[in-house]
PDB file of C-alpha atoms in Angstrom:
ATOM      1  CA  UNK A 116     -14.757  16.167  -1.514  1.00 78.00           C
ATOM      2  CA  UNK A 117     -14.389  17.718  -5.100  1.00 82.00           C
ATOM      3  CA  UNK A 118     -11.997  20.361  -6.435  1.00 85.00           C
ATOM      4  CA  UNK A 119      -9.389  19.267  -3.681  1.00 85.00           C
ATOM      5  CA  UNK A 120      -6.392  21.376  -2.904  1.00 90.00           C
ATOM      6  CA  UNK A 121      -3.580  21.051  -0.422  1.00 90.00           C
ATOM      7  CA  UNK A 122      -2.946  23.750   2.009  1.00 90.00           C
ATOM      8  CA  UNK A 123      -0.301  23.239   4.770  1.00 88.00           C
ATOM      9  CA  UNK A 124      -1.576  20.038   6.566  1.00 88.00           C
ATOM     10  CA  UNK A 125      -5.114  20.167   5.169  1.00 91.00           C
ATOM     11  CA  UNK A 126      -7.136  19.122   2.240  1.00 90.00           C
ATOM     12  CA  UNK A 127      -9.495  21.875   0.994  1.00 93.00           C
ATOM     13  CA  UNK A 128     -12.459  21.170  -1.208  1.00 92.00           C
ATOM     14  CA  UNK A 129     -16.090  21.268  -1.565  1.00 91.00           C
ATOM     15  CA  UNK A 130     -18.581  18.495  -0.459  1.00 86.00           C
ATOM     16  CA  UNK A 131     -20.052  16.701  -3.574  1.00 78.00           C
ATOM     17  CA  UNK A 132     -23.529  16.552  -2.096  1.00 79.00           C
ATOM     18  CA  UNK A 133     -24.075  20.295  -1.191  1.00 86.00           C
ATOM     19  CA  UNK A 134     -21.120  22.444  -2.390  1.00 87.00           C
ATOM     20  CA  UNK A 135     -20.119  23.424   1.116  1.00 92.00           C
ATOM     21  CA  UNK A 136     -16.546  24.191   1.674  1.00 93.00           C
ATOM     22  CA  UNK A 137     -14.700  21.637   3.974  1.00 90.00           C
ATOM     23  CA  UNK A 138     -11.239  21.359   5.553  1.00 91.00           C
ATOM     24  CA  UNK A 139      -9.834  18.000   6.507  1.00 89.00           C
ATOM     25  CA  UNK A 140      -6.447  17.035   8.079  1.00 89.00           C
ATOM     26  CA  UNK A 141      -4.382  15.109   5.784  1.00 84.00           C
ATOM     27  CA  UNK A 142      -3.598  12.569   8.465  1.00 78.00           C
ATOM     28  CA  UNK A 143      -7.248  11.874   9.140  1.00 81.00           C
ATOM     29  CA  UNK A 144      -8.174  10.843   5.524  1.00 78.00           C
ATOM     30  CA  UNK A 145      -8.863   7.052   5.375  1.00 72.00           C
ATOM     31  CA  UNK A 146      -9.838   6.628   1.704  1.00 76.00           C
ATOM     32  CA  UNK A 147      -9.774   8.607  -1.671  1.00 77.00           C
ATOM     33  CA  UNK A 148     -11.166   8.044  -5.204  1.00 79.00           C
ATOM     34  CA  UNK A 149     -10.848   9.698  -8.612  1.00 79.00           C
ATOM     35  CA  UNK A 150     -13.241   8.948 -11.505  1.00 80.00           C
ATOM     36  CA  UNK A 151     -11.157   9.147 -14.777  1.00 77.00           C
ATOM     37  CA  UNK A 152     -12.947   8.526 -18.104  1.00 78.00           C
ATOM     38  CA  UNK A 153     -15.794   6.712 -15.972  1.00 81.00           C
ATOM     39  CA  UNK A 154     -13.273   4.426 -14.355  1.00 76.00           C
ATOM     40  CA  UNK A 155     -12.827   4.270 -10.662  1.00 81.00           C
ATOM     41  CA  UNK A 156      -9.238   4.862  -9.349  1.00 76.00           C
ATOM     42  CA  UNK A 157      -8.738   4.437  -5.604  1.00 75.00           C
ATOM     43  CA  UNK A 158     -11.965   3.845  -3.704  1.00 80.00           C
ATOM     44  CA  UNK A 159     -10.634   1.280  -1.371  1.00 73.00           C
ATOM     45  CA  UNK A 160     -13.666   1.012   0.909  1.00 81.00           C
ATOM     46  CA  UNK A 161     -16.068   0.743  -2.096  1.00 85.00           C
ATOM     47  CA  UNK A 162     -14.036  -1.987  -3.624  1.00 80.00           C
ATOM     48  CA  UNK A 163     -13.902  -3.850  -0.357  1.00 80.00           C
ATOM     49  CA  UNK A 164     -17.514  -3.628  -0.092  1.00 87.00           C
ATOM     50  CA  UNK A 165     -18.129  -4.603  -3.581  1.00 88.00           C
ATOM     51  CA  UNK A 166     -15.877  -7.796  -3.218  1.00 85.00           C
ATOM     52  CA  UNK A 167     -18.221  -8.951  -0.421  1.00 91.00           C
ATOM     53  CA  UNK A 168     -21.109  -9.119  -2.878  1.00 92.00           C
ATOM     54  CA  UNK A 169     -22.311 -12.013  -4.948  1.00 93.00           C
ATOM     55  CA  UNK A 170     -22.053 -11.651  -8.889  1.00 90.00           C
ATOM     56  CA  UNK A 171     -25.698 -10.561  -9.280  1.00 93.00           C
ATOM     57  CA  UNK A 172     -25.365  -8.029  -6.467  1.00 93.00           C
ATOM     58  CA  UNK A 173     -22.097  -6.837  -8.018  1.00 90.00           C
ATOM     59  CA  UNK A 174     -23.850  -6.169 -11.115  1.00 89.00           C
ATOM     60  CA  UNK A 175     -26.696  -4.297  -9.591  1.00 92.00           C
ATOM     61  CA  UNK A 176     -24.225  -2.303  -7.577  1.00 90.00           C
ATOM     62  CA  UNK A 177     -22.315  -1.222 -10.617  1.00 88.00           C
ATOM     63  CA  UNK A 178     -25.404  -0.096 -12.338  1.00 90.00           C
ATOM     64  CA  UNK A 179     -26.522   2.135  -9.447  1.00 90.00           C
ATOM     65  CA  UNK A 180     -23.007   3.256  -8.889  1.00 87.00           C
ATOM     66  CA  UNK A 181     -22.569   4.265 -12.616  1.00 87.00           C
ATOM     67  CA  UNK A 182     -18.877   3.901 -12.666  1.00 84.00           C
ATOM     68  CA  UNK A 183     -16.615   1.170 -14.154  1.00 73.00           C
ATOM     69  CA  UNK A 184     -15.034  -0.885 -11.208  1.00 78.00           C
ATOM     70  CA  UNK A 185     -12.484  -3.097 -12.817  1.00 68.00           C
ATOM     71  CA  UNK A 186      -9.234  -4.850 -11.521  1.00 64.00           C
ATOM     72  CA  UNK A 187      -8.027  -1.085 -11.065  1.00 64.00           C
ATOM     73  CA  UNK A 188      -4.604   0.645 -11.646  1.00 67.00           C
ATOM     74  CA  UNK A 189      -3.799   2.901  -8.878  1.00 69.00           C
ATOM     75  CA  UNK A 190      -1.401   5.717  -9.559  1.00 72.00           C
ATOM     76  CA  UNK A 191       0.975   6.656  -6.882  1.00 83.00           C
ATOM     77  CA  UNK A 192       4.267   8.366  -7.033  1.00 88.00           C
ATOM     78  CA  UNK A 193       7.014   5.933  -6.568  1.00 93.00           C
ATOM     79  CA  UNK A 194       8.459   7.442  -3.391  1.00 95.00           C
ATOM     80  CA  UNK A 195       8.360   7.063   0.468  1.00 96.00           C
ATOM     81  CA  UNK A 196       5.589   9.670   1.030  1.00 93.00           C
ATOM     82  CA  UNK A 197       2.779   7.069   0.925  1.00 92.00           C
ATOM     83  CA  UNK A 198       2.522   3.340   1.786  1.00 93.00           C
ATOM     84  CA  UNK A 199       1.484   2.532  -1.674  1.00 92.00           C
ATOM     85  CA  UNK A 200       4.311   4.800  -3.190  1.00 94.00           C
ATOM     86  CA  UNK A 201       6.951   2.854  -1.045  1.00 96.00           C
ATOM     87  CA  UNK A 202       5.674  -0.376  -2.298  1.00 96.00           C
ATOM     88  CA  UNK A 203       5.905   0.730  -5.932  1.00 96.00           C
ATOM     89  CA  UNK A 204       9.430   2.198  -5.235  1.00 97.00           C
ATOM     90  CA  UNK A 205      10.663  -1.088  -3.894  1.00 98.00           C
ATOM     91  CA  UNK A 206       9.333  -2.941  -6.721  1.00 97.00           C
ATOM     92  CA  UNK A 207      10.859  -0.722  -9.161  1.00 96.00           C
ATOM     93  CA  UNK A 208      14.232  -1.220  -7.498  1.00 98.00           C
ATOM     94  CA  UNK A 209      13.696  -5.008  -7.677  1.00 97.00           C
ATOM     95  CA  UNK A 210      13.137  -4.727 -11.378  1.00 96.00           C
ATOM     96  CA  UNK A 211      16.129  -2.559 -11.950  1.00 97.00           C
ATOM     97  CA  UNK A 212      18.168  -5.035  -9.700  1.00 97.00           C
ATOM     98  CA  UNK A 213      19.111  -2.273  -7.600  1.00 97.00           C
ATOM     99  CA  UNK A 214      20.164  -3.829  -4.189  1.00 98.00           C
ATOM    100  CA  UNK A 215      20.937  -0.650  -2.286  1.00 98.00           C
ATOM    101  CA  UNK A 216      17.699   0.915  -3.478  1.00 98.00           C
ATOM    102  CA  UNK A 217      15.710  -2.050  -2.160  1.00 98.00           C
ATOM    103  CA  UNK A 218      17.583  -1.845   1.205  1.00 98.00           C
ATOM    104  CA  UNK A 219      16.738   1.947   1.372  1.00 98.00           C
ATOM    105  CA  UNK A 220      12.982   1.083   1.303  1.00 98.00           C
ATOM    106  CA  UNK A 221      13.257  -1.332   4.184  1.00 98.00           C
ATOM    107  CA  UNK A 222      13.131  -1.064   7.983  1.00 97.00           C
ATOM    108  CA  UNK A 223      14.352  -4.447   9.221  1.00 98.00           C
ATOM    109  CA  UNK A 224      14.235  -3.551  12.945  1.00 96.00           C
ATOM    110  CA  UNK A 225      10.371  -2.820  12.623  1.00 96.00           C
ATOM    111  CA  UNK A 226       9.899  -5.960  10.507  1.00 96.00           C
ATOM    112  CA  UNK A 227      11.518  -8.063  13.359  1.00 96.00           C
ATOM    113  CA  UNK A 228       9.231  -6.502  15.870  1.00 94.00           C
ATOM    114  CA  UNK A 229       6.318  -7.531  13.844  1.00 93.00           C
ATOM    115  CA  UNK A 230       7.379 -11.143  13.341  1.00 94.00           C
ATOM    116  CA  UNK A 231       8.253 -11.385  17.111  1.00 94.00           C
ATOM    117  CA  UNK A 232       4.833  -9.983  17.940  1.00 91.00           C
ATOM    118  CA  UNK A 233       3.177 -12.574  15.726  1.00 89.00           C
ATOM    119  CA  UNK A 234       4.804 -15.273  17.539  1.00 91.00           C
ATOM    120  CA  UNK A 235       4.283 -13.725  20.953  1.00 90.00           C
ATOM    121  CA  UNK A 236       7.888 -13.649  21.677  1.00 90.00           C
ATOM    122  CA  UNK A 237       9.698 -11.012  23.848  1.00 87.00           C
ATOM    123  CA  UNK A 238      13.474 -10.527  23.434  1.00 88.00           C
ATOM    124  CA  UNK A 239      15.959  -7.913  24.472  1.00 93.00           C
ATOM    125  CA  UNK A 240      16.697  -5.010  22.333  1.00 92.00           C
ATOM    126  CA  UNK A 241      20.164  -6.158  21.480  1.00 94.00           C
ATOM    127  CA  UNK A 242      18.856  -9.763  20.300  1.00 95.00           C
ATOM    128  CA  UNK A 243      16.125  -7.833  18.302  1.00 94.00           C
ATOM    129  CA  UNK A 244      18.853  -5.878  16.516  1.00 96.00           C
ATOM    130  CA  UNK A 245      20.811  -9.012  15.741  1.00 96.00           C
ATOM    131  CA  UNK A 246      17.804 -10.615  14.317  1.00 96.00           C
ATOM    132  CA  UNK A 247      17.101  -7.506  12.128  1.00 97.00           C
ATOM    133  CA  UNK A 248      20.474  -7.892  10.706  1.00 97.00           C
ATOM    134  CA  UNK A 249      19.774 -11.554   9.858  1.00 97.00           C
ATOM    135  CA  UNK A 250      16.804 -10.703   8.164  1.00 96.00           C
ATOM    136  CA  UNK A 251      18.679  -8.118   6.181  1.00 97.00           C
ATOM    137  CA  UNK A 252      21.399 -10.768   5.179  1.00 98.00           C
ATOM    138  CA  UNK A 253      18.755 -13.223   4.375  1.00 97.00           C
ATOM    139  CA  UNK A 254      17.064 -11.004   1.943  1.00 97.00           C
ATOM    140  CA  UNK A 255      20.484 -10.125   0.258  1.00 98.00           C
ATOM    141  CA  UNK A 256      21.511 -13.841   0.059  1.00 97.00           C
ATOM    142  CA  UNK A 257      18.210 -14.672  -1.424  1.00 97.00           C
ATOM    143  CA  UNK A 258      18.210 -12.056  -4.064  1.00 97.00           C
ATOM    144  CA  UNK A 259      21.828 -13.140  -4.970  1.00 95.00           C
ATOM    145  CA  UNK A 260      20.896 -16.680  -5.244  1.00 96.00           C
ATOM    146  CA  UNK A 261      17.481 -16.527  -6.695  1.00 96.00           C
ATOM    147  CA  UNK A 262      17.518 -13.339  -8.658  1.00 96.00           C
ATOM    148  CA  UNK A 263      15.448 -10.219  -8.379  1.00 97.00           C
ATOM    149  CA  UNK A 264      11.705 -10.275  -8.916  1.00 94.00           C
ATOM    150  CA  UNK A 265      10.359  -8.197 -12.096  1.00 91.00           C
ATOM    151  CA  UNK A 266       7.454  -5.845 -11.807  1.00 92.00           C
ATOM    152  CA  UNK A 267       7.482  -3.903 -15.127  1.00 88.00           C
ATOM    153  CA  UNK A 268       4.556  -3.527 -17.391  1.00 87.00           C
ATOM    154  CA  UNK A 269       2.031  -4.345 -14.729  1.00 89.00           C
ATOM    155  CA  UNK A 270      -1.090  -2.540 -13.407  1.00 87.00           C
ATOM    156  CA  UNK A 271      -1.662  -2.342  -9.620  1.00 88.00           C
ATOM    157  CA  UNK A 272      -4.560  -1.854  -7.216  1.00 83.00           C
ATOM    158  CA  UNK A 273      -4.088  -1.324  -3.453  1.00 86.00           C
ATOM    159  CA  UNK A 274      -6.519  -2.126  -0.580  1.00 85.00           C
ATOM    160  CA  UNK A 275      -5.978  -0.973   3.093  1.00 87.00           C
ATOM    161  CA  UNK A 276      -6.810  -3.924   5.271  1.00 91.00           C
ATOM    162  CA  UNK A 277      -5.659  -3.022   8.736  1.00 92.00           C
ATOM    163  CA  UNK A 278      -3.763  -0.535  10.747  1.00 92.00           C
ATOM    164  CA  UNK A 279      -1.556  -0.381  13.903  1.00 92.00           C
ATOM    165  CA  UNK A 280      -2.101   3.141  14.870  1.00 89.00           C
ATOM    166  CA  UNK A 281       0.196   3.022  17.961  1.00 89.00           C
ATOM    167  CA  UNK A 282       2.985   1.660  15.597  1.00 88.00           C
ATOM    168  CA  UNK A 283       2.105   3.885  12.541  1.00 93.00           C
ATOM    169  CA  UNK A 284       1.738   0.802  10.424  1.00 96.00           C
ATOM    170  CA  UNK A 285      -0.759  -0.138   7.648  1.00 95.00           C
ATOM    171  CA  UNK A 286      -1.453  -3.482   6.254  1.00 96.00           C
ATOM    172  CA  UNK A 287      -1.735  -3.121   2.444  1.00 94.00           C
ATOM    173  CA  UNK A 288      -3.152  -5.622   0.077  1.00 93.00           C
ATOM    174  CA  UNK A 289      -1.636  -5.380  -3.470  1.00 93.00           C
ATOM    175  CA  UNK A 290      -3.241  -6.908  -6.601  1.00 90.00           C
ATOM    176  CA  UNK A 291      -0.740  -7.093  -9.478  1.00 92.00           C
ATOM    177  CA  UNK A 292      -2.186  -7.495 -12.905  1.00 88.00           C
ATOM    178  CA  UNK A 293       0.344  -8.681 -15.675  1.00 87.00           C
ATOM    179  CA  UNK A 294       0.056  -7.755 -19.245  1.00 84.00           C
ATOM    180  CA  UNK A 295      -0.760 -11.486 -20.196  1.00 85.00           C
ATOM    181  CA  UNK A 296      -3.776 -11.364 -17.735  1.00 81.00           C
ATOM    182  CA  UNK A 297      -2.308 -13.054 -14.825  1.00 88.00           C
ATOM    183  CA  UNK A 298      -2.748 -11.704 -11.384  1.00 90.00           C
ATOM    184  CA  UNK A 299      -0.823 -12.044  -8.121  1.00 92.00           C
ATOM    185  CA  UNK A 300      -1.901 -11.045  -4.602  1.00 93.00           C
ATOM    186  CA  UNK A 301       0.580  -9.858  -2.002  1.00 94.00           C
ATOM    187  CA  UNK A 302       0.050  -8.381   1.632  1.00 96.00           C
ATOM    188  CA  UNK A 303       2.543  -6.234   3.348  1.00 93.00           C
ATOM    189  CA  UNK A 304       2.875  -4.285   6.488  1.00 96.00           C
ATOM    190  CA  UNK A 305       4.318  -0.822   5.783  1.00 97.00           C
ATOM    191  CA  UNK A 306       5.446   1.338   8.566  1.00 96.00           C
ATOM    192  CA  UNK A 307       5.986   5.189   8.871  1.00 96.00           C
ATOM    193  CA  UNK A 308       9.180   6.637  10.106  1.00 96.00           C
ATOM    194  CA  UNK A 309       9.539   9.627  12.501  1.00 93.00           C
ATOM    195  CA  UNK A 310      10.419  11.741   9.392  1.00 94.00           C
ATOM    196  CA  UNK A 311       7.324  10.699   7.575  1.00 93.00           C
ATOM    197  CA  UNK A 312       8.714   8.210   5.181  1.00 96.00           C
ATOM    198  CA  UNK A 313       7.222   4.853   4.720  1.00 97.00           C
ATOM    199  CA  UNK A 314       9.120   1.824   4.673  1.00 98.00           C
ATOM    200  CA  UNK A 315       8.059  -1.741   3.456  1.00 97.00           C
ATOM    201  CA  UNK A 316       8.097  -4.435   6.201  1.00 97.00           C
ATOM    202  CA  UNK A 317       7.039  -8.061   6.241  1.00 93.00           C
ATOM    203  CA  UNK A 318       4.869  -9.984   4.030  1.00 92.00           C
ATOM    204  CA  UNK A 319       1.714 -11.554   5.489  1.00 92.00           C
ATOM    205  CA  UNK A 320       0.567 -15.018   4.205  1.00 86.00           C
TER     206      UNK A 320
END
């Protein structure tokens, strides 16, 4: 869609191929993209497909697509309204060495649930709560002992890898591009709270 506007819980716009008006529920949107000065911003499914191609096919794809597809630098407000925004928000708190801010972006109970599920373990809710507290204390002690990571002066691109619809969780792949050209790759589960906020959960190897 083009000329997109938000009205209540819907995106309103016109279909690029025929100009017809279209209304889509915000919660049903699975991808978006913006073309800015000939550069692709967003477009996760396009990027994912392009990454499966060999170099010659990538070159032909870029020529046909007619848009610059580079490492990307996605722009999200650093807040909890989107999974990507929650990741940027917690990274900003890390850079500011703001422990309370970091903790405000986490949900250790959901993170514990994910880790138990990965290991196919079933425990009581009481033990689950105790394990969540251990995760929290481990993070705090790790930051105090090893220092806070630093995320300033970087570009980011995000890719949606997977979803757990029943748990309202998304697996987000983040590519960090540092000003010296170095790159780093991180995968997070990010979970949505009942109030709509997104919280950063466990890293995935």
